[in-house]
Coordinates of C-alpha atoms in Angstrom, one line a residue:
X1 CA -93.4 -46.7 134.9
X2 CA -96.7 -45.3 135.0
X3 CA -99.5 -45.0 132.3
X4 CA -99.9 -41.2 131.3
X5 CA -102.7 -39.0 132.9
X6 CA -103.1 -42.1 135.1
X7 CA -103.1 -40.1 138.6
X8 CA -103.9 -42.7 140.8
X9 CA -101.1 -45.4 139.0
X10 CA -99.0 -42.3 139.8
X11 CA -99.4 -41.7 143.0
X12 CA -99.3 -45.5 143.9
X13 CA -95.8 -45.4 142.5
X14 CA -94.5 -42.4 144.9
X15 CA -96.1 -44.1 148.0
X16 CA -93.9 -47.1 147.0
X17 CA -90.4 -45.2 146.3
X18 CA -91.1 -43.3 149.6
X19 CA -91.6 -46.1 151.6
X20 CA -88.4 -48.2 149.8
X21 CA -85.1 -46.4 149.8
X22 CA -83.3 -49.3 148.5
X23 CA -85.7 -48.9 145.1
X24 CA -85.3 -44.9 145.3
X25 CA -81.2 -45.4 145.3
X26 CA -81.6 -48.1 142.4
X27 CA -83.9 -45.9 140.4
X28 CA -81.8 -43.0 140.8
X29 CA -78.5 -44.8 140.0
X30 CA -80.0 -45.9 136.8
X31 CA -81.5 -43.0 136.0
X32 CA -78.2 -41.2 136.4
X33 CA -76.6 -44.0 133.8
X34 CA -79.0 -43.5 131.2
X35 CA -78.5 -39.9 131.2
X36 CA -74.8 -40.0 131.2
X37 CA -75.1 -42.3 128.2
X38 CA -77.7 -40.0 126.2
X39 CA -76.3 -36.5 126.9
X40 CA -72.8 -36.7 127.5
X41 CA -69.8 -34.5 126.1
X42 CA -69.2 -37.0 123.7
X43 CA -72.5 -38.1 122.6
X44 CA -73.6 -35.1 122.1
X45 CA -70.7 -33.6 119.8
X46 CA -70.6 -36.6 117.4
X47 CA -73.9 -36.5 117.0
X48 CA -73.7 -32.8 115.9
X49 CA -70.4 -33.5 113.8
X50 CA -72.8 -36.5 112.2
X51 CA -75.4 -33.9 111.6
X52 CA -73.3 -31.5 110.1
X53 CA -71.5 -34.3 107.9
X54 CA -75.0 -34.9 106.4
X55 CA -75.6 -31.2 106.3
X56 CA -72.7 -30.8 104.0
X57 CA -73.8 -34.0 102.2
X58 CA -77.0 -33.1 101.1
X59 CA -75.6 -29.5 100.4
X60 CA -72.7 -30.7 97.8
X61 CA -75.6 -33.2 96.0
X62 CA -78.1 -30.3 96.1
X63 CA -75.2 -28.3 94.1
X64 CA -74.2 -31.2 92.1
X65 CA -77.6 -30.9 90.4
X66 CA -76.9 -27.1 89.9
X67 CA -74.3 -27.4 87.9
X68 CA -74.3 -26.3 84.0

């Protein structure tokens, strides 16, 4: 990990994943992981079932308030 807008820190870090392929595979593998983990299939629809639930939530108070 590199500090933002940092070019040379940045640069530094490429030399070092193109001279080390074991550390590129590693990386990569990892990075692979944490992606599957954040945005799969099923993440991704419970989160928007959990969204909607508190959608509907906030909806059926907002009406409760309404009421005469």
């Amino acid at each position: 990990v590199v500090e933002p807008k940092n070019v040379k820190s940045l640069s530094e870090a490429i030399l070092v994943l193109v001279k080390n392929k074991e550390k590129r595979i590693k990386m990569g593998t990892k990075s692979l992981d944490r992606f599957n983990k954040l945005f799969s299939y099923d993440k991704i629809i419970n989160d928007y079932i959990n969204l909607h639930k508190e959608i509907v939530d906030y909806n059926n108070k907002s009406n409760k308030d309404k009421i005469i």
